[in-house]
mmCIF file of C-alpha atoms and ligand atoms in Angstrom:
data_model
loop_
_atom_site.group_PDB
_atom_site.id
_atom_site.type_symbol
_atom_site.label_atom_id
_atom_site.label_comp_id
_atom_site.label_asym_id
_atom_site.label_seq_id
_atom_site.Cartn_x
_atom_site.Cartn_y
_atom_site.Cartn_z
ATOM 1 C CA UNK F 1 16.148 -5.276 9.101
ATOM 2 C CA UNK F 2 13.711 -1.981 8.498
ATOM 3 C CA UNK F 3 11.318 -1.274 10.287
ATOM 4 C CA UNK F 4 9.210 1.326 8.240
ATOM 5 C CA UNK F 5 6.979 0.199 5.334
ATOM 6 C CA UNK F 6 5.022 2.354 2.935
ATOM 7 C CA UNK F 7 1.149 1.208 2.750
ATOM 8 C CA UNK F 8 -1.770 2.370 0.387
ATOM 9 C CA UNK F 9 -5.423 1.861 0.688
ATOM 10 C CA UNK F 10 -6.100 1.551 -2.234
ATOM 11 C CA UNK F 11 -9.118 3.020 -4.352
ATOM 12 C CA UNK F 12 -11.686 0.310 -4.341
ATOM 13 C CA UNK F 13 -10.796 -0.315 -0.773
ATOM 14 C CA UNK F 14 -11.795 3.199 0.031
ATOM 15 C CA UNK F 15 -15.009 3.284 -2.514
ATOM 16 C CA UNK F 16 -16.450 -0.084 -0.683
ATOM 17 C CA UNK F 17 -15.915 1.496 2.495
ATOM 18 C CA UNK F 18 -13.139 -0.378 4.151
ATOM 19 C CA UNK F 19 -11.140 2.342 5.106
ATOM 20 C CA UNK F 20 -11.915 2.412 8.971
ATOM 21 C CA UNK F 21 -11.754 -1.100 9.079
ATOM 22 C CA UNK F 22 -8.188 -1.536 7.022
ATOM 23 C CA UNK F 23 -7.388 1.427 10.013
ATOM 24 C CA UNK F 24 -8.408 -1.250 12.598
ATOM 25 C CA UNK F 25 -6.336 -3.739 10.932
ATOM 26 C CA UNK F 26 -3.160 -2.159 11.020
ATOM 27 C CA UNK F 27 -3.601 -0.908 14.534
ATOM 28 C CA UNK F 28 -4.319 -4.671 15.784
ATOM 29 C CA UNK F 29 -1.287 -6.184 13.982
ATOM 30 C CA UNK F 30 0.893 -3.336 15.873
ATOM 31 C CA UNK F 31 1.705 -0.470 13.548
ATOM 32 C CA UNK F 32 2.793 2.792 14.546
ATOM 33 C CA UNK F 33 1.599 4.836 11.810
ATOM 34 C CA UNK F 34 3.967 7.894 11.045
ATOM 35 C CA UNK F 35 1.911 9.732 8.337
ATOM 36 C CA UNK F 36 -0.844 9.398 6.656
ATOM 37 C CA UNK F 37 -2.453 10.857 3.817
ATOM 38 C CA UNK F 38 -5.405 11.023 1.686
ATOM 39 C CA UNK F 39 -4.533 12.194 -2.195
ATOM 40 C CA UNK F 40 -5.867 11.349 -5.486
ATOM 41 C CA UNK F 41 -2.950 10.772 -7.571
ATOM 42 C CA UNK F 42 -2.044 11.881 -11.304
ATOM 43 C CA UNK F 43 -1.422 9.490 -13.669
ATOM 44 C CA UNK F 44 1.844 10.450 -13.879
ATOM 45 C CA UNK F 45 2.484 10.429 -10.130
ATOM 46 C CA UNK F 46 1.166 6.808 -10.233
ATOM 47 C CA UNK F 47 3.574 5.484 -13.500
ATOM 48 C CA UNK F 48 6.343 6.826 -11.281
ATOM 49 C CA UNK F 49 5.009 5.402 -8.071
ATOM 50 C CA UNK F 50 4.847 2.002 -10.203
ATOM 51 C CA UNK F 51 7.748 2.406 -12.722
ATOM 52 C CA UNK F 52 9.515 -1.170 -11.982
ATOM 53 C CA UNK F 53 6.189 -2.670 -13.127
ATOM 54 C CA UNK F 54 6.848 -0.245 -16.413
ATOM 55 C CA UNK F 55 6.392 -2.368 -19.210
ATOM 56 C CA UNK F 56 4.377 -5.409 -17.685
ATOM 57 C CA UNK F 57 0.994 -6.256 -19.290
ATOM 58 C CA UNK F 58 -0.490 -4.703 -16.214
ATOM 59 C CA UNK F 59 1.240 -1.331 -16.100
ATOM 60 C CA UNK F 60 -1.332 0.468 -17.830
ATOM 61 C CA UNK F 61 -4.447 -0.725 -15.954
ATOM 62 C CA UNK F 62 -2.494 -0.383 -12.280
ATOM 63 C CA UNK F 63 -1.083 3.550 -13.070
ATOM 64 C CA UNK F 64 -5.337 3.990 -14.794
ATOM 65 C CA UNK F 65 -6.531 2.221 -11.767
ATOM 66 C CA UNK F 66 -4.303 3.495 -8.916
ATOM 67 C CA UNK F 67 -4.637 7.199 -10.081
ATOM 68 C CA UNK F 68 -8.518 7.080 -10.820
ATOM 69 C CA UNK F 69 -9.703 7.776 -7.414
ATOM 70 C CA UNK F 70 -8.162 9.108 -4.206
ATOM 71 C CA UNK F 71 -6.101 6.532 -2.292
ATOM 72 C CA UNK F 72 -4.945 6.733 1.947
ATOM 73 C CA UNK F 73 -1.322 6.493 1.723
ATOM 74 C CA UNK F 74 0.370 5.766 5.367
ATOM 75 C CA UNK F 75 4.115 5.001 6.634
ATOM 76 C CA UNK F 76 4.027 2.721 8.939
ATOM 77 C CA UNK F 77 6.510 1.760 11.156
ATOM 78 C CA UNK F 78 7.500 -2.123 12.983
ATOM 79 C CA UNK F 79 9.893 -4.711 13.640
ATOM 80 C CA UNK F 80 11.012 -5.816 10.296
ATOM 81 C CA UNK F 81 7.482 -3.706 8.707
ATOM 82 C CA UNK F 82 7.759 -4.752 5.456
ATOM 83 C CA UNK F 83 7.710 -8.853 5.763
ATOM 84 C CA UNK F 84 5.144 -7.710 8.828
ATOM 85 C CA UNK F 85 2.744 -5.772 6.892
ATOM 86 C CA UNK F 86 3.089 -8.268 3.950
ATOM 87 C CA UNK F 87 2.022 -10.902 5.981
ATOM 88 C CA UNK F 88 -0.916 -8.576 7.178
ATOM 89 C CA UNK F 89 -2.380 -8.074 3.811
ATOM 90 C CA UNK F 90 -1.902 -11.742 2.549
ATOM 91 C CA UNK F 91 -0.864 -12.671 -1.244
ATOM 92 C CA UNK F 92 -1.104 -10.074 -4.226
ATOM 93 C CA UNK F 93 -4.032 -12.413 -5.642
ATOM 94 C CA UNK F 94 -7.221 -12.572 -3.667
ATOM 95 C CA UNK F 95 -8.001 -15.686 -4.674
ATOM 96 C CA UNK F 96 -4.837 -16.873 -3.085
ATOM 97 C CA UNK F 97 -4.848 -14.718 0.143
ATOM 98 C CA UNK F 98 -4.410 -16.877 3.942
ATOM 99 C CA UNK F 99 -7.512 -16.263 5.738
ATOM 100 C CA UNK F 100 -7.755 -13.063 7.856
ATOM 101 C CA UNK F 101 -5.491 -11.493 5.621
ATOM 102 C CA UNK F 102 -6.949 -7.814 4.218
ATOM 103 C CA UNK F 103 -6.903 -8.927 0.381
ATOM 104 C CA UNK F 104 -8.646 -12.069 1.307
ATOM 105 C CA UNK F 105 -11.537 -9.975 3.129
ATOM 106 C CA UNK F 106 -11.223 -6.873 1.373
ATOM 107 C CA UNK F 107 -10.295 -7.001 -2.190
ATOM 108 C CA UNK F 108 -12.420 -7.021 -5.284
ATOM 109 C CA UNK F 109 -10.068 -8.654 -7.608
ATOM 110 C CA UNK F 110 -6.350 -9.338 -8.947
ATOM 111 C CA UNK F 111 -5.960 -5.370 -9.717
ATOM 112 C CA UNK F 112 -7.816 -3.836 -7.662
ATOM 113 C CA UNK F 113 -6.566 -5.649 -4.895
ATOM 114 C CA UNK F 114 -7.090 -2.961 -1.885
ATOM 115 C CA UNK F 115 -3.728 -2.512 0.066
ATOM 116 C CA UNK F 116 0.179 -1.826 -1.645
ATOM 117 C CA UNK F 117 3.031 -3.015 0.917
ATOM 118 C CA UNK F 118 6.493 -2.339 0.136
ATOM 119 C CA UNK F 119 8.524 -5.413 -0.924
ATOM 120 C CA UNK F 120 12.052 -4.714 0.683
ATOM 121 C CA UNK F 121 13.673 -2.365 2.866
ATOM 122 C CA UNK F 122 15.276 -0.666 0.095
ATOM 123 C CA UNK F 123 11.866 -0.173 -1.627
ATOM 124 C CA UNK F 124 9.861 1.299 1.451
ATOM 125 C CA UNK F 125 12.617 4.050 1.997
ATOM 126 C CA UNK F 126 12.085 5.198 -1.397
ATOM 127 C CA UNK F 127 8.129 4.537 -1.623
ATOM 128 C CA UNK F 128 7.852 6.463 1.865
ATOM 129 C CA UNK F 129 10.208 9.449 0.362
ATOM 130 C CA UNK F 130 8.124 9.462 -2.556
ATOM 131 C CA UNK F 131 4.805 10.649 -0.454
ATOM 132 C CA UNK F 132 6.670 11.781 2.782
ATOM 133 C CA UNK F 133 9.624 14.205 3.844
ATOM 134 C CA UNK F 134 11.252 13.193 6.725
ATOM 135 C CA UNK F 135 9.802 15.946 8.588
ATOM 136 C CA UNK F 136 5.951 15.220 7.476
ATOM 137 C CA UNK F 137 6.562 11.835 9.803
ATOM 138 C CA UNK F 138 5.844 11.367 13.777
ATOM 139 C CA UNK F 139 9.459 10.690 15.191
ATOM 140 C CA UNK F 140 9.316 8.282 17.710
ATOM 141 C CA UNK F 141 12.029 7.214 20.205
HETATM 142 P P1 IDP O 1 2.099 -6.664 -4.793
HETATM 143 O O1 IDP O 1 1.173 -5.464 -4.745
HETATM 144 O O2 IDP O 1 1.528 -7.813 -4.016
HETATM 145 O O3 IDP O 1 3.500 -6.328 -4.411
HETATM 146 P P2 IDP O 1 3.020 -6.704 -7.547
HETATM 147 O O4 IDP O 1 3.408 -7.925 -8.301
HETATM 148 O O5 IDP O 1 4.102 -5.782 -7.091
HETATM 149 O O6 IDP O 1 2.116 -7.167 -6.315
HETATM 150 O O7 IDP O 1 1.999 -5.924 -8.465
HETATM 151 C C1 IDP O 1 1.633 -4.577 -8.144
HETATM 152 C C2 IDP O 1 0.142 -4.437 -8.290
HETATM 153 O O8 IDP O 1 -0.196 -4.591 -9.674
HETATM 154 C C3 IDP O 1 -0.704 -5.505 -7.597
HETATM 155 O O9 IDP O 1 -0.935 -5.216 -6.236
HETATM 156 C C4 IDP O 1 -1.983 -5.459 -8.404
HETATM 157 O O10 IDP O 1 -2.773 -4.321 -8.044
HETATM 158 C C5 IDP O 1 -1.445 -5.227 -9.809
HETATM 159 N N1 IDP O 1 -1.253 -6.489 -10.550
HETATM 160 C C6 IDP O 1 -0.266 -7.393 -10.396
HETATM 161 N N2 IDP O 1 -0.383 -8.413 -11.257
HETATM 162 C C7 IDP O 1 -1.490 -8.146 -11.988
HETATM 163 C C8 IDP O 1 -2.139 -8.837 -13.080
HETATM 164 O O11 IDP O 1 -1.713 -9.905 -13.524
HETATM 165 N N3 IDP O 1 -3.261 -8.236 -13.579
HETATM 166 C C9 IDP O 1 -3.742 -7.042 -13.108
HETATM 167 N N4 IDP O 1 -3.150 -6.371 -12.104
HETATM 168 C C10 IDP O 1 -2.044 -6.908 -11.550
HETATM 169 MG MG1 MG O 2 4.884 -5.132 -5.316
#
């Protein structure tokens, strides 16, 4: 199994203020974070961020949404980090998050639901080389 998972704050996240506390979050559940960055991105950067959603009622709103505002973009790294950090974060609808989870005490709604976590192992590597070079990441032993 992985152990690196691409995460995003996402903008209402950030806008509401959570950011230090989504910070604390990851740190408690045992995250090394490799890189981090802060960007606002293009709408174009965010349809390719998002292009196996392309074509799903929802594309439009996520790539306006996701690229309207900056967003904290981090690669984090644990054993098996994507089921991990998915667990973390709690179900892509709010309204259906465990408790303790960051959507259930963070997130405004369905879309703007403040955290992204990579879905496989195969995903993250290509989510974190999409914001990241290898070299713009702590190495650790
Ligand atoms: P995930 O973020 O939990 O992996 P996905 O199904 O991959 O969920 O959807 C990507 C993102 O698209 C979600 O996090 C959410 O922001 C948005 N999204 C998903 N489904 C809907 C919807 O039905 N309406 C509006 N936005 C949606
Ligand atoms: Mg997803």
């Amino acid at each position: 199994m992985g152990n690196r998972t691409l995460a995003i704050i996402k903008p209402d996240a950030i806008k509401n203020g959570y950011t230090g506390l989504i910070y604390d979050r990851i740190i408690k559940a045992g995250f090394t974070i490799l890189g981090a960055r802060l960007l606002k991105m293009t709408k174009a950067q965010a349809e390719g961020f998002y292009a196996i959603h392309r074509g799903k009622p929802f594309y439009e709103e996520l790539t306006t949404f996701m690229s309207s505002a900056p967003c904290m973009v981090l690669a984090l790294e644990k054993e098996q980090a994507v089921s991990a950090w998915r667990e973390t974060i709690g179900a892509t609808n709010p309204a259906d998050a465990a408790e303790g989870t960051i959507r259930k005490d963070f997130a405004t709604s369905l879309g703007e639901n403040a955290v992204h976590g990579s879905d496989s192992d195969e995903n993250a590597i290509k989510e974190i080389a999409f914001f990241f070079s290898e070299a713009e990441l702590i190495a650790n032993e």
